[in-house]
Amino acid sequence: AAERETALRRLAGVSLDGQRIIFMRGRDLAPIGPFPVDVNSMRQFFLYLRALARKPLVPDELVRDFGPGAPFAQEAVNTLFAKVVGPTNPKLEAMFGEWERVFGIVYGQELRRAEEDARLLAKLYNVDDPRIALKPLLFAVHTYFALFIKFLAAELATLNQGGYMASFLAPLPSLPDDELRRRLEELEAGGVFAALGIRNFLEGDFFTWYLALWDGDIEGLVRDLASLLGQYEPATPTLEPEGIRDLLKKLYQYLVPKKLRHDLGEYYTPDWLAELVLNQVGYDGDPRKRLLDPGCGSGTFLVQALKRARDYAEDRLLDPREAASQILRNVVGFDLNPLAVIAARTNYLLAMGDLARHVRPIEIPVYLCDSILTPSRYAESFPEGMKPPTDFYELRTTAGVFRIPIEFASRERMEALTRLLEECVRGGYAEEEFIARARRELAFVDGRTEGILAELYRRILSLEEEGKNGIWARIIKNAFAPIFAGQFDFVVGNPPWVNWESLSDEYREATRSLWVDYGLFSLKGWRARLGGGKKDLAMLFTYAACDNYLKDGGKLGFVITQTLFKTKGAGDGFRRFRLGEAEPLRVVHVDDLVELNPFEEAANRTAVFVCQKGRETKYPVPYTLWRRKKGARIGVDLALSEVRSLVKRANLYAQPVNEAEPTSPWITARRRAFKALKKVLGESEYQARVGACTWANGVYWVRIIEQRPDGFLVVENLHQIGRLETIKKITTFIEPDLLYPLLRGKDVSRWKARPSAYILQVQDPEKRKGYDEDWLKVHLPQTYRYLKQFEDILRDRSGFKKYFCQEEKDETGRRRLVPKAPFYSIYNVGLYTFAPYRVMWRQITDRMKASVVGSLDDVYLGHRLVIPNHKLLFVPCNVEKEAYFLCAILNSAVVEFLAKSVMLPTGYSTTFVEGIRIPKYDPATPLHQELAALSQRAHELAARDEKEKLREVEKEIDEKAAQLWGLTE
């Protein structure tokens, strides 16, 4: 049925009488025209004829010939990978090095899971090589994809030039070897595109290295690619404009396995989500309005914006030349990923369709640059009384630091400088000859500029002599795009979701001052260390985009994580909605899409955030909750109108939980519910805690097999639990002293809890670190012996390094981690852990499930306290009735209503409980005593599984809890 629908959609017809011609397209053969029979209409007619003999340029067709299952793709990737890991080559080394540097920023440096996927990627392309590693293999796949894109773009550009029978690809398969290589060199230098009037298609490209390793294998790859791709119709977007999508995004999703993309943090934005963002900021396609996607990826938002701009121009009969010129000036994209930039430029050309023919020369406004870290401006220090020296910009790369005089900080001047640099390097000019031409052609004013230009030329010339040149002048030009771009009416996109801790050390350090300047580092000291500082690069990206690119009154619309509005700590700085101490940002609207899971089955908590620059936020702010209808499936290929038919939307409002703290997490509800919620919200008299965290459960969690006559316990570790696969199974005997019954998340339900294992609790609750090794060796030697077997694993735990080690410099000046606690130390264990009564609940659950837990009589350990793991939270109490009172409140319908209003991204967290206005238990208050008694009764009924009676008691608890907060009126 789907294939038949596609075939009907591609039906076309033509009717003409010699003077006029009518085109018909689609399943209904709707007429378009009439048009006069002239050069333009005949060109369109011939395109339809040619398309009859060619494959349509659509993802499903392309995957058959170029996807990882295709023989050509497997052969190509094998060839390229063999070159990447083969004998070193200066150009390959330079380009791979810069790609790897950018890789660390784009994907982060925590790649353990992604590294494990290298074998999956190798299997996909049938790569059988002992040298398999993630980065070299992915670089080979990226190079393959980049070459495919370049060939496709060259063919498309040739078509748009006006020659409907012209082709870049057609002659390539039969050219002599030398001529084929020359054509490829011309293509990679941008000459093919420049000849067609496109100035910047290939700039700052890291994937030209294959030319330096040209041989029979590379030659065969190029010929086969040209032959296969030549069978496709590049005019498909013109013939089927209703089908314009981000074509290359879908192909890339086939080229790289979903698991690897997700482990790298790559989640491509569905078209419907981009449509929603454009709607929410109010972009209607007016080509006079300026729009930027500062992290454009393969161009999803740009394609949707261009679609609107083309429709706007067509509906209003705008002059095609003027409309095309305005679009090219005003619809702009930036990205730091070189592969994404090539894809986005190609998608831009595809989406422009026949409009692109009306403008020459063209500069595709998609640039390879960092939207956050733009080139830094410096003024060198100078003695007092002397004239200040020339300011300069500084750009850091793996090839060193490039300095650019400040007077070249305009698009035209930078274009002229980089063109002259490339021309002189290729022509073998000496430094003096370059400077002579620069004086004559660049007309710089300040004499001191000459020295900076000479240094710049020397740097690039030395790279040429080392065989490492070919990209740097263009990288410099692109890096300055954010400085030249100006400001925009709309900034849209899906910024990178990379955790602060996963960023490369270099990028963390380089951006640190920006986090501070924008007020995004709100946590200090111990709290930041505890991980409330789980900050996301999207936070900084949002603020930098507002600051650098948004006009006053302009609107930003980003797809970001919903946790920024709901979590305490990490989100506080973001919720300031102010650029440093200066300009305010007004929250216009938030769409909560968490339930829809828009990203390929990924469990990302997605929201669309819209703000306006230069206006103050006024609470409550509109907050729309999207919920899928029962049985509905939200596919990534749906249109926005289709998604809307599958969901229900609740129009809510949001405001800070604590009105006295505007940066506190948001609570969301219907406007009329806020009055009741305000009575419940406030500061609790109780502090919530987290259960014991080991980071190696397979070592600390055990089952007891038997008790020996000498009192020792025979135990077996639960080695399969947790993520550490290197933990081996051990059966041994240890002392019973530090063993405790263990409660896990699954062990706790409403009103009851039952331990399912034991934990070796080796933490000194007073010192907050493991018991001293000297003491443990003497008093509990068998316990120490057991732990010693896992020493390497325990020292390598991420949490041990973070909380129990300190970075110090050794005698050589190198930094290293020095342990400051016994190697078996664990976390979240203090005197509070050993309170006689604790009210425990699961953090991640569909509803609050709290229970009072004290000590129990264990067959092996006697009367002993129960220890919760880190999936459980608790409030310690010294009085039994106080614990029952608190448990009644937490399990009440009032708290459940509050939880749904807050819609907690982190479950029933400590922050949530501490934000409820729970009074201190007072035994003299009858209502407190009644709640405690009802809670104790509920525990007894739950233990006997008397569900009907338990429901009646719970109803009484709900009524009493409502009285507690005055909600009975």
mmCIF file of N, CA and C in Angstrom, residues 665-753:
data_model
loop_
_atom_site.group_PDB
_atom_site.id
_atom_site.type_symbol
_atom_site.label_atom_id
_atom_site.label_comp_id
_atom_site.label_asym_id
_atom_site.label_seq_id
_atom_site.Cartn_x
_atom_site.Cartn_y
_atom_site.Cartn_z
ATOM 1 N N PRO A 665 12.944 25.281 40.991
ATOM 2 C CA PRO A 665 12.293 24.463 39.954
ATOM 3 C C PRO A 665 10.840 24.861 39.739
ATOM 4 N N TRP A 666 10.364 24.596 38.532
ATOM 5 C CA TRP A 666 9.006 24.971 38.181
ATOM 6 C C TRP A 666 7.988 23.932 38.651
ATOM 7 N N ILE A 667 6.822 24.452 38.990
ATOM 8 C CA ILE A 667 5.652 23.615 39.203
ATOM 9 C C ILE A 667 4.675 23.958 38.083
ATOM 10 N N THR A 668 3.987 22.948 37.558
ATOM 11 C CA THR A 668 3.077 23.180 36.435
ATOM 12 C C THR A 668 1.695 22.677 36.792
ATOM 13 N N ALA A 669 0.696 23.468 36.462
ATOM 14 C CA ALA A 669 -0.684 23.099 36.780
ATOM 15 C C ALA A 669 -1.619 24.036 36.029
ATOM 16 N N ARG A 670 -2.903 23.728 36.087
ATOM 17 C CA ARG A 670 -3.884 24.679 35.552
ATOM 18 C C ARG A 670 -3.905 25.892 36.478
ATOM 19 N N ARG A 671 -4.244 27.006 35.921
ATOM 20 C CA ARG A 671 -4.133 28.260 36.682
ATOM 21 C C ARG A 671 -4.906 28.214 37.994
ATOM 22 N N ARG A 672 -6.085 27.584 37.967
ATOM 23 C CA ARG A 672 -6.923 27.584 39.181
ATOM 24 C C ARG A 672 -6.362 26.688 40.287
ATOM 25 N N ALA A 673 -5.416 25.774 39.933
ATOM 26 C CA ALA A 673 -4.876 24.850 40.934
ATOM 27 C C ALA A 673 -3.742 25.479 41.747
ATOM 28 N N PHE A 674 -3.212 26.601 41.278
ATOM 29 C CA PHE A 674 -2.056 27.181 41.961
ATOM 30 C C PHE A 674 -2.368 27.602 43.393
ATOM 31 N N LYS A 675 -3.613 28.062 43.627
ATOM 32 C CA LYS A 675 -3.969 28.520 44.974
ATOM 33 C C LYS A 675 -3.829 27.380 45.975
ATOM 34 N N ALA A 676 -4.343 26.186 45.605
ATOM 35 C CA ALA A 676 -4.253 25.027 46.501
ATOM 36 C C ALA A 676 -2.806 24.574 46.640
ATOM 37 N N LEU A 677 -2.081 24.557 45.544
ATOM 38 C CA LEU A 677 -0.697 24.078 45.570
ATOM 39 C C LEU A 677 0.185 24.959 46.456
ATOM 40 N N LYS A 678 -0.097 26.249 46.470
ATOM 41 C CA LYS A 678 0.714 27.162 47.280
ATOM 42 C C LYS A 678 0.625 26.829 48.765
ATOM 43 N N LYS A 679 -0.512 26.250 49.167
ATOM 44 C CA LYS A 679 -0.646 25.870 50.588
ATOM 45 C C LYS A 679 0.245 24.681 50.934
ATOM 46 N N VAL A 680 0.467 23.823 49.946
ATOM 47 C CA VAL A 680 1.246 22.608 50.182
ATOM 48 C C VAL A 680 2.742 22.860 49.993
ATOM 49 N N LEU A 681 3.063 23.777 49.106
ATOM 50 C CA LEU A 681 4.474 24.047 48.807
ATOM 51 C C LEU A 681 5.118 24.891 49.892
ATOM 52 N N GLY A 682 6.356 24.652 50.129
ATOM 53 C CA GLY A 682 7.095 25.430 51.122
ATOM 54 C C GLY A 682 8.304 24.644 51.583
ATOM 55 N N GLU A 683 8.811 25.012 52.738
ATOM 56 C CA GLU A 683 10.013 24.338 53.241
ATOM 57 C C GLU A 683 9.616 23.267 54.252
ATOM 58 N N SER A 684 10.089 22.041 54.001
ATOM 59 C CA SER A 684 9.790 20.938 54.905
ATOM 60 C C SER A 684 10.642 21.037 56.166
ATOM 61 N N GLU A 685 10.120 20.491 57.231
ATOM 62 C CA GLU A 685 10.892 20.406 58.477
ATOM 63 C C GLU A 685 11.827 19.208 58.461
ATOM 64 N N TYR A 686 11.792 18.430 57.369
ATOM 65 C CA TYR A 686 12.580 17.196 57.308
ATOM 66 C C TYR A 686 13.556 17.233 56.126
ATOM 67 N N GLN A 687 14.729 16.669 56.365
ATOM 68 C CA GLN A 687 15.726 16.552 55.301
ATOM 69 C C GLN A 687 15.761 15.121 54.787
ATOM 70 N N ALA A 688 15.667 14.995 53.459
ATOM 71 C CA ALA A 688 15.686 13.661 52.854
ATOM 72 C C ALA A 688 17.117 13.266 52.491
ATOM 73 N N ARG A 689 17.367 11.972 52.510
ATOM 74 C CA ARG A 689 18.706 11.432 52.231
ATOM 75 C C ARG A 689 18.632 10.387 51.127
ATOM 76 N N VAL A 690 19.813 10.046 50.596
ATOM 77 C CA VAL A 690 19.930 9.025 49.547
ATOM 78 C C VAL A 690 20.611 7.797 50.145
ATOM 79 N N GLY A 691 20.200 6.607 49.677
ATOM 80 C CA GLY A 691 20.782 5.365 50.176
ATOM 81 C C GLY A 691 22.215 5.152 49.718
ATOM 82 N N ALA A 692 22.827 4.094 50.211
ATOM 83 C CA ALA A 692 24.255 3.825 49.990
ATOM 84 C C ALA A 692 24.556 3.556 48.514
ATOM 85 N N CYS A 693 25.595 4.203 48.028
ATOM 86 C CA CYS A 693 26.033 4.043 46.645
ATOM 87 C C CYS A 693 27.442 3.440 46.636
ATOM 88 N N THR A 694 27.610 2.336 45.908
ATOM 89 C CA THR A 694 28.910 1.635 45.912
ATOM 90 C C THR A 694 29.663 1.768 44.598
ATOM 91 N N TRP A 695 28.977 2.035 43.487
ATOM 92 C CA TRP A 695 29.530 2.041 42.114
ATOM 93 C C TRP A 695 30.107 0.677 41.719
ATOM 94 N N ALA A 696 29.910 -0.332 42.537
ATOM 95 C CA ALA A 696 30.362 -1.700 42.209
ATOM 96 C C ALA A 696 29.524 -2.669 43.024
ATOM 97 N N ASN A 697 28.230 -2.698 42.744
ATOM 98 C CA ASN A 697 27.318 -3.521 43.540
ATOM 99 C C ASN A 697 27.724 -4.985 43.554
ATOM 100 N N GLY A 698 28.311 -5.450 42.464
ATOM 101 C CA GLY A 698 28.707 -6.849 42.373
ATOM 102 C C GLY A 698 29.773 -7.257 43.369
ATOM 103 N N VAL A 699 30.435 -6.286 43.998
ATOM 104 C CA VAL A 699 31.417 -6.571 45.054
ATOM 105 C C VAL A 699 30.758 -6.512 46.426
ATOM 106 N N TYR A 700 29.962 -5.480 46.658
ATOM 107 C CA TYR A 700 29.432 -5.211 48.005
ATOM 108 C C TYR A 700 28.140 -5.957 48.302
ATOM 109 N N TRP A 701 27.389 -6.314 47.274
ATOM 110 C CA TRP A 701 26.128 -7.016 47.496
ATOM 111 C C TRP A 701 26.394 -8.518 47.466
ATOM 112 N N VAL A 702 25.869 -9.223 48.472
ATOM 113 C CA VAL A 702 26.129 -10.664 48.574
ATOM 114 C C VAL A 702 24.866 -11.397 49.005
ATOM 115 N N ARG A 703 24.911 -12.710 48.839
ATOM 116 C CA ARG A 703 23.902 -13.574 49.454
ATOM 117 C C ARG A 703 24.626 -14.468 50.455
ATOM 118 N N ILE A 704 23.980 -14.737 51.560
ATOM 119 C CA ILE A 704 24.573 -15.590 52.601
ATOM 120 C C ILE A 704 24.166 -17.034 52.331
ATOM 121 N N ILE A 705 25.173 -17.910 52.227
ATOM 122 C CA ILE A 705 24.918 -19.327 51.947
ATOM 123 C C ILE A 705 24.688 -20.106 53.247
ATOM 124 N N GLU A 706 25.553 -19.861 54.228
ATOM 125 C CA GLU A 706 25.391 -20.558 55.514
ATOM 126 C C GLU A 706 26.241 -19.881 56.585
ATOM 127 N N GLN A 707 25.972 -20.238 57.822
ATOM 128 C CA GLN A 707 26.787 -19.761 58.944
ATOM 129 C C GLN A 707 27.629 -20.924 59.452
ATOM 130 N N ARG A 708 28.939 -20.705 59.544
ATOM 131 C CA ARG A 708 29.825 -21.768 60.036
ATOM 132 C C ARG A 708 29.756 -21.841 61.558
ATOM 133 N N PRO A 709 30.148 -22.979 62.109
ATOM 134 C CA PRO A 709 30.139 -23.118 63.587
ATOM 135 C C PRO A 709 31.009 -22.079 64.284
ATOM 136 N N ASP A 710 32.066 -21.601 63.609
ATOM 137 C CA ASP A 710 32.951 -20.622 64.236
ATOM 138 C C ASP A 710 32.415 -19.198 64.141
ATOM 139 N N GLY A 711 31.212 -19.032 63.586
ATOM 140 C CA GLY A 711 30.595 -17.708 63.521
ATOM 141 C C GLY A 711 30.788 -16.996 62.193
ATOM 142 N N PHE A 712 31.740 -17.431 61.384
ATOM 143 C CA PHE A 712 31.923 -16.805 60.073
ATOM 144 C C PHE A 712 30.738 -17.131 59.164
ATOM 145 N N LEU A 713 30.487 -16.232 58.220
ATOM 146 C CA LEU A 713 29.404 -16.447 57.255
ATOM 147 C C LEU A 713 30.000 -16.771 55.888
ATOM 148 N N VAL A 714 29.473 -17.808 55.246
ATOM 149 C CA VAL A 714 29.876 -18.133 53.876
ATOM 150 C C VAL A 714 28.986 -17.316 52.939
ATOM 151 N N VAL A 715 29.613 -16.505 52.098
ATOM 152 C CA VAL A 715 28.862 -15.603 51.218
ATOM 153 C C VAL A 715 29.302 -15.778 49.773
ATOM 154 N N GLU A 716 28.424 -15.368 48.888
ATOM 155 C CA GLU A 716 28.732 -15.334 47.442
ATOM 156 C C GLU A 716 28.319 -13.967 46.925
ATOM 157 N N ASN A 717 29.231 -13.294 46.243
ATOM 158 C CA ASN A 717 28.906 -11.954 45.742
ATOM 159 C C ASN A 717 27.952 -12.026 44.553
ATOM 160 N N LEU A 718 27.071 -11.033 44.442
ATOM 161 C CA LEU A 718 26.126 -10.967 43.322
ATOM 162 C C LEU A 718 26.832 -10.311 42.142
ATOM 163 N N HIS A 719 27.766 -11.039 41.533
ATOM 164 C CA HIS A 719 28.718 -10.468 40.575
ATOM 165 C C HIS A 719 28.065 -9.968 39.293
ATOM 166 N N GLN A 720 26.886 -10.458 38.969
ATOM 167 C CA GLN A 720 26.248 -10.069 37.708
ATOM 168 C C GLN A 720 25.455 -8.777 37.824
ATOM 169 N N ILE A 721 25.316 -8.260 39.020
ATOM 170 C CA ILE A 721 24.537 -7.031 39.219
ATOM 171 C C ILE A 721 25.436 -5.823 38.964
ATOM 172 N N GLY A 722 24.926 -4.856 38.240
ATOM 173 C CA GLY A 722 25.704 -3.653 37.968
ATOM 174 C C GLY A 722 26.340 -3.695 36.593
ATOM 175 N N ARG A 723 27.069 -2.635 36.274
ATOM 176 C CA ARG A 723 27.620 -2.469 34.926
ATOM 177 C C ARG A 723 29.048 -2.976 34.778
ATOM 178 N N LEU A 724 29.685 -3.348 35.893
ATOM 179 C CA LEU A 724 31.079 -3.768 35.823
ATOM 180 C C LEU A 724 31.153 -5.262 35.516
ATOM 181 N N GLU A 725 31.426 -5.575 34.252
ATOM 182 C CA GLU A 725 31.438 -6.970 33.818
ATOM 183 C C GLU A 725 32.695 -7.704 34.275
ATOM 184 N N THR A 726 33.695 -6.961 34.749
ATOM 185 C CA THR A 726 34.971 -7.589 35.129
ATOM 186 C C THR A 726 34.938 -8.189 36.530
ATOM 187 N N ILE A 727 33.847 -8.001 37.261
ATOM 188 C CA ILE A 727 33.762 -8.545 38.623
ATOM 189 C C ILE A 727 33.547 -10.059 38.555
ATOM 190 N N LYS A 728 34.436 -10.789 39.186
ATOM 191 C CA LYS A 728 34.342 -12.251 39.150
ATOM 192 C C LYS A 728 33.503 -12.755 40.333
ATOM 193 N N LYS A 729 32.980 -13.955 40.155
ATOM 194 C CA LYS A 729 32.166 -14.588 41.192
ATOM 195 C C LYS A 729 33.090 -15.229 42.230
ATOM 196 N N ILE A 730 32.833 -14.929 43.500
ATOM 197 C CA ILE A 730 33.665 -15.468 44.583
ATOM 198 C C ILE A 730 32.760 -16.009 45.694
ATOM 199 N N THR A 731 33.072 -17.198 46.149
ATOM 200 C CA THR A 731 32.421 -17.763 47.336
ATOM 201 C C THR A 731 33.487 -17.869 48.419
ATOM 202 N N THR A 732 33.250 -17.238 49.554
ATOM 203 C CA THR A 732 34.275 -17.186 50.602
ATOM 204 C C THR A 732 33.600 -17.021 51.962
ATOM 205 N N PHE A 733 34.399 -16.914 53.025
ATOM 206 C CA PHE A 733 33.838 -16.681 54.353
ATOM 207 C C PHE A 733 34.362 -15.352 54.894
ATOM 208 N N ILE A 734 33.496 -14.603 55.574
ATOM 209 C CA ILE A 734 33.870 -13.317 56.181
ATOM 210 C C ILE A 734 33.196 -13.181 57.534
ATOM 211 N N GLU A 735 33.646 -12.170 58.285
ATOM 212 C CA GLU A 735 33.023 -11.886 59.577
ATOM 213 C C GLU A 735 31.628 -11.287 59.341
ATOM 214 N N PRO A 736 30.694 -11.483 60.263
ATOM 215 C CA PRO A 736 29.336 -10.940 60.094
ATOM 216 C C PRO A 736 29.214 -9.463 60.478
ATOM 217 N N ASP A 737 30.257 -8.877 61.080
ATOM 218 C CA ASP A 737 30.141 -7.563 61.718
ATOM 219 C C ASP A 737 29.627 -6.447 60.801
ATOM 220 N N LEU A 738 30.077 -6.428 59.529
ATOM 221 C CA LEU A 738 29.724 -5.318 58.646
ATOM 222 C C LEU A 738 28.693 -5.715 57.579
ATOM 223 N N LEU A 739 28.053 -6.846 57.790
ATOM 224 C CA LEU A 739 26.981 -7.257 56.876
ATOM 225 C C LEU A 739 25.637 -6.757 57.397
ATOM 226 N N TYR A 740 24.807 -6.254 56.489
ATOM 227 C CA TYR A 740 23.484 -5.728 56.847
ATOM 228 C C TYR A 740 22.472 -6.195 55.809
ATOM 229 N N PRO A 741 21.220 -6.392 56.211
ATOM 230 C CA PRO A 741 20.171 -6.638 55.206
ATOM 231 C C PRO A 741 20.086 -5.426 54.261
ATOM 232 N N LEU A 742 19.897 -5.704 52.986
ATOM 233 C CA LEU A 742 19.879 -4.652 51.968
ATOM 234 C C LEU A 742 18.491 -4.500 51.360
ATOM 235 N N LEU A 743 18.029 -3.247 51.306
ATOM 236 C CA LEU A 743 16.788 -2.938 50.600
ATOM 237 C C LEU A 743 17.121 -2.317 49.253
ATOM 238 N N ARG A 744 16.581 -2.898 48.192
ATOM 239 C CA ARG A 744 16.708 -2.324 46.858
ATOM 240 C C ARG A 744 15.394 -1.662 46.457
ATOM 241 N N GLY A 745 15.406 -0.923 45.354
ATOM 242 C CA GLY A 745 14.190 -0.224 44.922
ATOM 243 C C GLY A 745 12.999 -1.128 44.800
ATOM 244 N N LYS A 746 13.194 -2.315 44.213
ATOM 245 C CA LYS A 746 12.088 -3.249 43.999
ATOM 246 C C LYS A 746 11.549 -3.835 45.299
ATOM 247 N N ASP A 747 12.310 -3.686 46.393
ATOM 248 C CA ASP A 747 11.918 -4.287 47.675
ATOM 249 C C ASP A 747 10.933 -3.425 48.457
ATOM 250 N N VAL A 748 10.714 -2.188 48.018
ATOM 251 C CA VAL A 748 9.867 -1.253 48.780
ATOM 252 C C VAL A 748 8.598 -0.947 47.994
ATOM 253 N N SER A 749 7.454 -1.085 48.646
ATOM 254 C CA SER A 749 6.173 -0.701 48.062
ATOM 255 C C SER A 749 5.412 0.113 49.094
ATOM 256 N N ARG A 750 4.176 0.483 48.793
ATOM 257 C CA ARG A 750 3.412 1.302 49.741
ATOM 258 C C ARG A 750 3.153 0.514 51.020
ATOM 259 N N TRP A 751 3.615 1.037 52.119
ATOM 260 C CA TRP A 751 3.353 0.532 53.458
ATOM 261 C C TRP A 751 4.121 -0.741 53.827
ATOM 262 N N LYS A 752 5.004 -1.234 52.941
ATOM 263 C CA LYS A 752 5.782 -2.404 53.349
ATOM 264 C C LYS A 752 7.104 -2.470 52.596
ATOM 265 N N ALA A 753 8.082 -3.177 53.238
ATOM 266 C CA ALA A 753 9.410 -3.331 52.644
ATOM 267 C C ALA A 753 10.004 -4.651 53.119
#
